[in-house]
mmCIF file of C-alpha atoms in Angstrom:
data_model
loop_
_atom_site.group_PDB
_atom_site.id
_atom_site.type_symbol
_atom_site.label_atom_id
_atom_site.label_comp_id
_atom_site.label_asym_id
_atom_site.label_seq_id
_atom_site.Cartn_x
_atom_site.Cartn_y
_atom_site.Cartn_z
ATOM 1 C CA MET A 1 -6.642 -8.623 -33.795
ATOM 2 C CA LYS A 2 -7.292 -10.296 -30.468
ATOM 3 C CA SER A 3 -10.752 -8.787 -30.051
ATOM 4 C CA LYS A 4 -11.817 -9.993 -33.492
ATOM 5 C CA ASN A 5 -10.371 -13.462 -32.871
ATOM 6 C CA ILE A 6 -12.072 -13.821 -29.513
ATOM 7 C CA LYS A 7 -15.520 -12.749 -30.709
ATOM 8 C CA SER A 8 -15.360 -14.918 -33.831
ATOM 9 C CA PHE A 9 -14.226 -17.967 -31.910
ATOM 10 C CA GLN A 10 -16.948 -17.661 -29.289
ATOM 11 C CA SER A 11 -19.511 -17.439 -32.062
ATOM 12 C CA LYS A 12 -18.052 -20.532 -33.722
ATOM 13 C CA ILE A 13 -18.212 -22.677 -30.597
ATOM 14 C CA ASN A 14 -21.515 -21.198 -29.417
ATOM 15 C CA TYR A 15 -20.174 -20.387 -25.965
ATOM 16 C CA ARG A 16 -19.850 -16.928 -24.422
ATOM 17 C CA TYR A 17 -17.082 -16.558 -21.853
ATOM 18 C CA LYS A 18 -17.643 -14.691 -18.640
ATOM 19 C CA ASP A 19 -13.863 -14.197 -18.449
ATOM 20 C CA GLU A 20 -12.472 -13.782 -21.961
ATOM 21 C CA THR A 21 -8.888 -13.732 -20.686
ATOM 22 C CA LEU A 22 -9.200 -17.497 -20.240
ATOM 23 C CA LEU A 23 -9.886 -17.925 -23.941
ATOM 24 C CA VAL A 24 -7.049 -15.583 -24.887
ATOM 25 C CA ARG A 25 -4.700 -17.702 -22.810
ATOM 26 C CA ALA A 26 -6.042 -20.947 -24.313
ATOM 27 C CA LEU A 27 -5.243 -19.665 -27.798
ATOM 28 C CA THR A 28 -1.788 -18.337 -26.884
ATOM 29 C CA HIS A 29 1.093 -20.620 -27.844
ATOM 30 C CA SER A 30 4.356 -20.454 -25.910
ATOM 31 C CA SER A 31 6.150 -19.064 -28.990
ATOM 32 C CA TYR A 32 3.857 -16.011 -28.971
ATOM 33 C CA ALA A 33 4.210 -15.558 -25.223
ATOM 34 C CA ASN A 34 8.007 -15.743 -25.454
ATOM 35 C CA GLU A 35 8.142 -13.346 -28.382
ATOM 36 C CA HIS A 36 6.030 -10.792 -26.506
ATOM 37 C CA LYS A 37 7.904 -11.306 -23.223
ATOM 38 C CA MET A 38 4.794 -12.503 -21.416
ATOM 39 C CA LYS A 39 4.952 -14.384 -18.133
ATOM 40 C CA LYS A 40 5.460 -18.141 -18.416
ATOM 41 C CA PHE A 41 2.001 -18.996 -17.087
ATOM 42 C CA GLU A 42 0.288 -16.757 -19.660
ATOM 43 C CA ASN A 43 0.572 -19.312 -22.473
ATOM 44 C CA ASN A 44 -1.837 -22.228 -22.883
ATOM 45 C CA GLU A 45 0.248 -25.013 -21.332
ATOM 46 C CA ARG A 46 -1.400 -25.022 -17.896
ATOM 47 C CA LEU A 47 -4.870 -24.971 -19.483
ATOM 48 C CA GLU A 48 -3.818 -27.834 -21.735
ATOM 49 C CA PHE A 49 -2.911 -29.857 -18.629
ATOM 50 C CA LEU A 50 -6.346 -29.227 -17.141
ATOM 51 C CA GLY A 51 -8.215 -29.771 -20.395
ATOM 52 C CA ASP A 52 -6.526 -33.126 -20.911
ATOM 53 C CA ALA A 53 -7.938 -34.343 -17.596
ATOM 54 C CA VAL A 54 -11.433 -32.997 -18.359
ATOM 55 C CA LEU A 55 -11.388 -34.624 -21.795
ATOM 56 C CA GLU A 56 -10.358 -37.968 -20.327
ATOM 57 C CA LEU A 57 -13.157 -37.796 -17.745
ATOM 58 C CA VAL A 58 -15.860 -36.887 -20.262
ATOM 59 C CA SER A 59 -14.758 -39.384 -22.904
ATOM 60 C CA SER A 60 -14.530 -42.139 -20.270
ATOM 61 C CA ASP A 61 -18.021 -41.333 -19.032
ATOM 62 C CA VAL A 62 -19.463 -41.316 -22.561
ATOM 63 C CA LEU A 63 -17.861 -44.628 -23.522
ATOM 64 C CA PHE A 64 -18.768 -46.247 -20.188
ATOM 65 C CA HIS A 65 -22.477 -45.449 -20.593
ATOM 66 C CA THR A 66 -22.670 -45.897 -24.375
ATOM 67 C CA TYR A 67 -21.132 -49.378 -24.363
ATOM 68 C CA PRO A 68 -22.184 -51.087 -21.110
ATOM 69 C CA GLU A 69 -21.061 -54.547 -22.238
ATOM 70 C CA LYS A 70 -17.546 -53.630 -23.364
ATOM 71 C CA LEU A 71 -14.625 -54.570 -21.134
ATOM 72 C CA GLU A 72 -12.082 -52.198 -19.640
ATOM 73 C CA GLY A 73 -9.360 -53.048 -22.144
ATOM 74 C CA THR A 74 -11.573 -52.275 -25.142
ATOM 75 C CA LEU A 75 -12.831 -49.047 -23.560
ATOM 76 C CA SER A 76 -9.283 -47.908 -22.787
ATOM 77 C CA LYS A 77 -8.103 -48.650 -26.312
ATOM 78 C CA THR A 78 -11.023 -46.767 -27.821
ATOM 79 C CA ARG A 79 -10.564 -43.772 -25.530
ATOM 80 C CA ALA A 80 -6.887 -43.635 -26.426
ATOM 81 C CA SER A 81 -7.685 -43.579 -30.136
ATOM 82 C CA LEU A 82 -10.294 -40.836 -29.713
ATOM 83 C CA VAL A 83 -8.156 -38.436 -27.670
ATOM 84 C CA CYS A 84 -4.684 -39.080 -29.092
ATOM 85 C CA GLU A 85 -2.740 -36.255 -30.735
ATOM 86 C CA PRO A 86 -3.617 -37.053 -34.395
ATOM 87 C CA ALA A 87 -7.323 -37.475 -33.602
ATOM 88 C CA LEU A 88 -7.496 -34.202 -31.657
ATOM 89 C CA ALA A 89 -5.585 -32.386 -34.386
ATOM 90 C CA TYR A 90 -8.088 -33.783 -36.896
ATOM 91 C CA CYS A 91 -10.948 -32.363 -34.790
ATOM 92 C CA ALA A 92 -9.145 -29.031 -34.420
ATOM 93 C CA ARG A 93 -8.702 -28.732 -38.191
ATOM 94 C CA LYS A 94 -12.368 -29.477 -38.804
ATOM 95 C CA MET A 95 -13.333 -26.520 -36.608
ATOM 96 C CA GLY A 96 -10.617 -24.229 -38.013
ATOM 97 C CA LEU A 97 -8.898 -23.775 -34.661
ATOM 98 C CA GLY A 98 -5.520 -23.029 -36.216
ATOM 99 C CA ASP A 99 -6.818 -19.754 -37.666
ATOM 100 C CA PHE A 100 -7.471 -18.392 -34.177
ATOM 101 C CA LEU A 101 -4.147 -19.232 -32.525
ATOM 102 C CA TYR A 102 -1.595 -16.647 -31.401
ATOM 103 C CA LEU A 103 1.765 -17.920 -32.591
ATOM 104 C CA GLY A 104 5.228 -16.433 -32.690
ATOM 105 C CA LYS A 105 6.307 -15.249 -36.140
ATOM 106 C CA GLY A 106 8.771 -18.087 -36.599
ATOM 107 C CA GLU A 107 6.286 -20.750 -35.552
ATOM 108 C CA ASP A 108 3.651 -19.240 -37.807
ATOM 109 C CA MET A 109 5.987 -19.092 -40.821
ATOM 110 C CA THR A 110 6.973 -22.746 -40.449
ATOM 111 C CA GLY A 111 3.415 -24.094 -40.534
ATOM 112 C CA GLY A 112 2.586 -24.092 -36.837
ATOM 113 C CA ARG A 113 -1.108 -23.560 -37.479
ATOM 114 C CA GLU A 114 -1.258 -27.010 -39.089
ATOM 115 C CA ARG A 115 1.085 -28.856 -36.718
ATOM 116 C CA ASP A 116 -0.595 -31.748 -34.904
ATOM 117 C CA SER A 117 1.063 -31.080 -31.548
ATOM 118 C CA ILE A 118 0.095 -27.393 -31.499
ATOM 119 C CA LEU A 119 -3.482 -28.020 -32.615
ATOM 120 C CA SER A 120 -4.138 -30.874 -30.190
ATOM 121 C CA ASP A 121 -2.633 -28.955 -27.271
ATOM 122 C CA ALA A 122 -4.691 -25.869 -28.109
ATOM 123 C CA LEU A 123 -7.882 -27.915 -28.309
ATOM 124 C CA GLU A 124 -7.243 -29.321 -24.847
ATOM 125 C CA ALA A 125 -6.443 -25.810 -23.598
ATOM 126 C CA VAL A 126 -9.793 -24.551 -24.909
ATOM 127 C CA ILE A 127 -11.525 -27.380 -23.047
ATOM 128 C CA GLY A 128 -9.669 -26.388 -19.882
ATOM 129 C CA SER A 129 -10.619 -22.736 -20.319
ATOM 130 C CA ILE A 130 -14.311 -23.550 -20.763
ATOM 131 C CA TYR A 131 -14.213 -25.779 -17.690
ATOM 132 C CA LEU A 132 -12.701 -22.972 -15.588
ATOM 133 C CA ASP A 133 -15.095 -20.390 -16.977
ATOM 134 C CA GLY A 134 -18.365 -22.289 -16.816
ATOM 135 C CA GLY A 135 -17.839 -25.672 -15.194
ATOM 136 C CA LEU A 136 -18.147 -29.245 -16.405
ATOM 137 C CA ASP A 137 -21.454 -28.979 -18.283
ATOM 138 C CA PRO A 138 -20.339 -26.460 -20.940
ATOM 139 C CA ALA A 139 -16.996 -28.239 -21.234
ATOM 140 C CA ARG A 140 -18.838 -31.489 -21.852
ATOM 141 C CA ASN A 141 -21.083 -29.797 -24.430
ATOM 142 C CA PHE A 142 -18.014 -28.515 -26.280
ATOM 143 C CA ILE A 143 -16.394 -31.964 -26.235
ATOM 144 C CA MET A 144 -19.549 -33.627 -27.516
ATOM 145 C CA CYS A 145 -19.909 -31.066 -30.329
ATOM 146 C CA PHE A 146 -16.304 -30.889 -31.497
ATOM 147 C CA VAL A 147 -14.472 -34.013 -30.314
ATOM 148 C CA LEU A 148 -16.887 -36.887 -29.747
ATOM 149 C CA ASN A 149 -19.493 -35.871 -32.310
ATOM 150 C CA ASP A 150 -18.192 -38.383 -34.842
ATOM 151 C CA MET A 151 -16.546 -41.191 -32.893
ATOM 152 C CA GLU A 152 -16.665 -43.674 -35.749
ATOM 153 C CA ASN A 153 -14.729 -41.526 -38.215
ATOM 154 C CA SER A 154 -12.365 -40.207 -35.541
ATOM 155 C CA ARG A 155 -11.425 -43.775 -34.623
ATOM 156 C CA LEU A 156 -11.158 -44.688 -38.286
ATOM 157 C CA PHE A 157 -8.856 -41.717 -38.904
ATOM 158 C CA HIS A 158 -6.543 -42.595 -36.026
ATOM 159 C CA ASP A 159 -6.103 -46.237 -37.044
ATOM 160 C CA CYS A 160 -6.486 -45.729 -40.780
ATOM 161 C CA LYS A 161 -3.116 -47.050 -41.971
ATOM 162 C CA THR A 162 -3.395 -50.264 -39.986
ATOM 163 C CA ILE A 163 -7.061 -50.768 -40.841
ATOM 164 C CA LEU A 164 -6.409 -50.153 -44.540
ATOM 165 C CA GLN A 165 -3.558 -52.671 -44.598
ATOM 166 C CA GLU A 166 -5.582 -55.349 -42.797
ATOM 167 C CA ASN A 167 -8.655 -54.848 -44.966
ATOM 168 C CA ILE A 168 -6.760 -55.005 -48.224
ATOM 169 C CA GLN A 169 -5.092 -58.222 -47.063
ATOM 170 C CA SER A 170 -8.559 -59.734 -46.574
ATOM 171 C CA TRP A 171 -9.458 -59.407 -50.267
ATOM 172 C CA SER A 172 -6.246 -58.819 -52.212
ATOM 173 C CA LYS A 173 -2.759 -60.292 -52.431
ATOM 174 C CA GLU A 174 -1.316 -56.940 -53.479
ATOM 175 C CA THR A 175 0.281 -54.487 -51.040
ATOM 176 C CA PRO A 176 -0.736 -50.810 -50.995
ATOM 177 C CA VAL A 177 2.077 -48.464 -52.008
ATOM 178 C CA TYR A 178 2.349 -44.901 -50.683
ATOM 179 C CA GLU A 179 3.642 -42.527 -53.362
ATOM 180 C CA LEU A 180 4.672 -38.884 -53.081
ATOM 181 C CA VAL A 181 3.045 -37.171 -56.073
ATOM 182 C CA GLY A 182 3.426 -33.484 -55.264
ATOM 183 C CA VAL A 183 5.134 -30.867 -53.114
ATOM 184 C CA SER A 184 4.168 -27.190 -52.947
ATOM 185 C CA GLY A 185 4.999 -24.111 -50.914
ATOM 186 C CA PRO A 186 8.266 -22.600 -49.654
ATOM 187 C CA GLU A 187 10.836 -24.822 -47.978
ATOM 188 C CA HIS A 188 9.842 -23.737 -44.461
ATOM 189 C CA ASN A 189 6.129 -24.359 -45.077
ATOM 190 C CA ARG A 190 5.739 -27.288 -47.475
ATOM 191 C CA THR A 191 2.559 -29.148 -48.359
ATOM 192 C CA PHE A 192 3.024 -32.769 -49.436
ATOM 193 C CA ILE A 193 0.568 -34.782 -51.533
ATOM 194 C CA MET A 194 0.549 -38.569 -51.237
ATOM 195 C CA GLN A 195 -1.464 -41.171 -53.071
ATOM 196 C CA ILE A 196 -2.008 -44.838 -52.329
ATOM 197 C CA ARG A 197 -1.726 -47.245 -55.216
ATOM 198 C CA LEU A 198 -2.893 -50.857 -55.289
ATOM 199 C CA GLY A 199 -1.583 -52.349 -58.504
ATOM 200 C CA ASP A 200 -2.758 -50.013 -61.244
ATOM 201 C CA ARG A 201 -5.545 -48.591 -59.092
ATOM 202 C CA ILE A 202 -5.397 -45.345 -57.066
ATOM 203 C CA LEU A 203 -7.257 -45.833 -53.806
ATOM 204 C CA GLY A 204 -7.031 -42.283 -52.502
ATOM 205 C CA LYS A 205 -4.999 -39.106 -52.124
ATOM 206 C CA GLY A 206 -4.185 -36.857 -49.178
ATOM 207 C CA SER A 207 -2.170 -33.765 -48.341
ATOM 208 C CA GLY A 208 -0.370 -32.583 -45.227
ATOM 209 C CA ARG A 209 2.470 -30.506 -43.838
ATOM 210 C CA THR A 210 4.586 -33.646 -43.515
ATOM 211 C CA LYS A 211 4.821 -36.807 -45.596
ATOM 212 C CA GLN A 212 3.505 -38.786 -42.632
ATOM 213 C CA ALA A 213 0.431 -36.547 -42.289
ATOM 214 C CA ALA A 214 -0.200 -36.687 -46.041
ATOM 215 C CA GLY A 215 0.059 -40.481 -45.966
ATOM 216 C CA GLN A 216 -2.373 -40.724 -43.076
ATOM 217 C CA ASN A 217 -4.874 -38.473 -44.859
ATOM 218 C CA ALA A 218 -4.490 -40.573 -48.019
ATOM 219 C CA ALA A 219 -5.171 -43.757 -46.040
ATOM 220 C CA TYR A 220 -8.258 -42.197 -44.447
ATOM 221 C CA GLU A 221 -9.640 -41.075 -47.807
ATOM 222 C CA SER A 222 -8.917 -44.538 -49.212
ATOM 223 C CA LEU A 223 -10.897 -46.193 -46.438
ATOM 224 C CA LEU A 224 -13.839 -43.850 -46.930
ATOM 225 C CA ALA A 225 -13.784 -44.610 -50.656
ATOM 226 C CA LEU A 226 -13.668 -48.364 -50.073
ATOM 227 C CA ARG A 227 -16.487 -48.171 -47.566
ATOM 228 C CA SER A 228 -18.676 -46.117 -49.931
ATOM 229 C CA LYS A 229 -18.201 -48.783 -52.622
ATOM 230 C CA GLY A 230 -19.007 -51.631 -50.239
ATOM 231 C CA ILE A 231 -15.476 -53.038 -50.401
ATOM 232 C CA PHE A 232 -14.600 -52.266 -46.789
ATOM 233 C CA LYS A 233 -14.644 -55.618 -45.003
ATOM 234 C CA GLY A 234 -13.476 -54.723 -41.519
ATOM 235 C CA LYS A 235 -15.110 -55.837 -38.317
ATOM 236 C CA ASP A 236 -17.189 -53.397 -36.315
ATOM 237 C CA GLU A 237 -14.318 -53.136 -33.845
ATOM 238 C CA ASP A 238 -12.142 -51.686 -36.607
ATOM 239 C CA ILE A 239 -14.168 -48.543 -36.960
ATOM 240 C CA CYS A 240 -15.959 -48.268 -33.657
ATOM 241 C CA ILE A 241 -16.196 -50.306 -30.501
#
């Protein structure tokens, strides 16, 4: 199982490890390590700590050089939105990272592969493992390909509920209503479906392992729909700096 996971993941990210044990550790959640009586440092928490610092450095460098006229406060706010837990989890889902994680049976059964905290931590751990294995350049390449490749939509996703509310207020007196329209799966691993209604109009739908995640996905899809129809009236700062 591990050998197949490791080879498939390296192919997906287009990076070949010199020391594959670093990748194994990056994909190993503490629940798996505890279940298999592994040593405490053999899970991905230390690599997450390192990867967080590497991600902050690279994202700061990219924003600093991409937007030379933006002030520190704006740069800090944008960086925070790009590397926060929901945004990183969004990036991790796009690359299918959850499928490669080693989780304890209990964590796996309760939807751990879709949990924001686990996905974002694992993504940072992968960054840390690449940095240790090959240095800053391959770590930066990974970040640019899988984290900062779509800064506009990542920022939009992070702030979607607030942005949606503010934009609707600019052209409508009605308030968007979040409605739970479906629940599926066993009690320990539910999937919720939310829709956003504005009067008699459905703006968008989204699903997630929690109602909050489903609502956020619904808000994001609503914003994309409004933007595609030319109704999105936000300022440039709302979707990118």
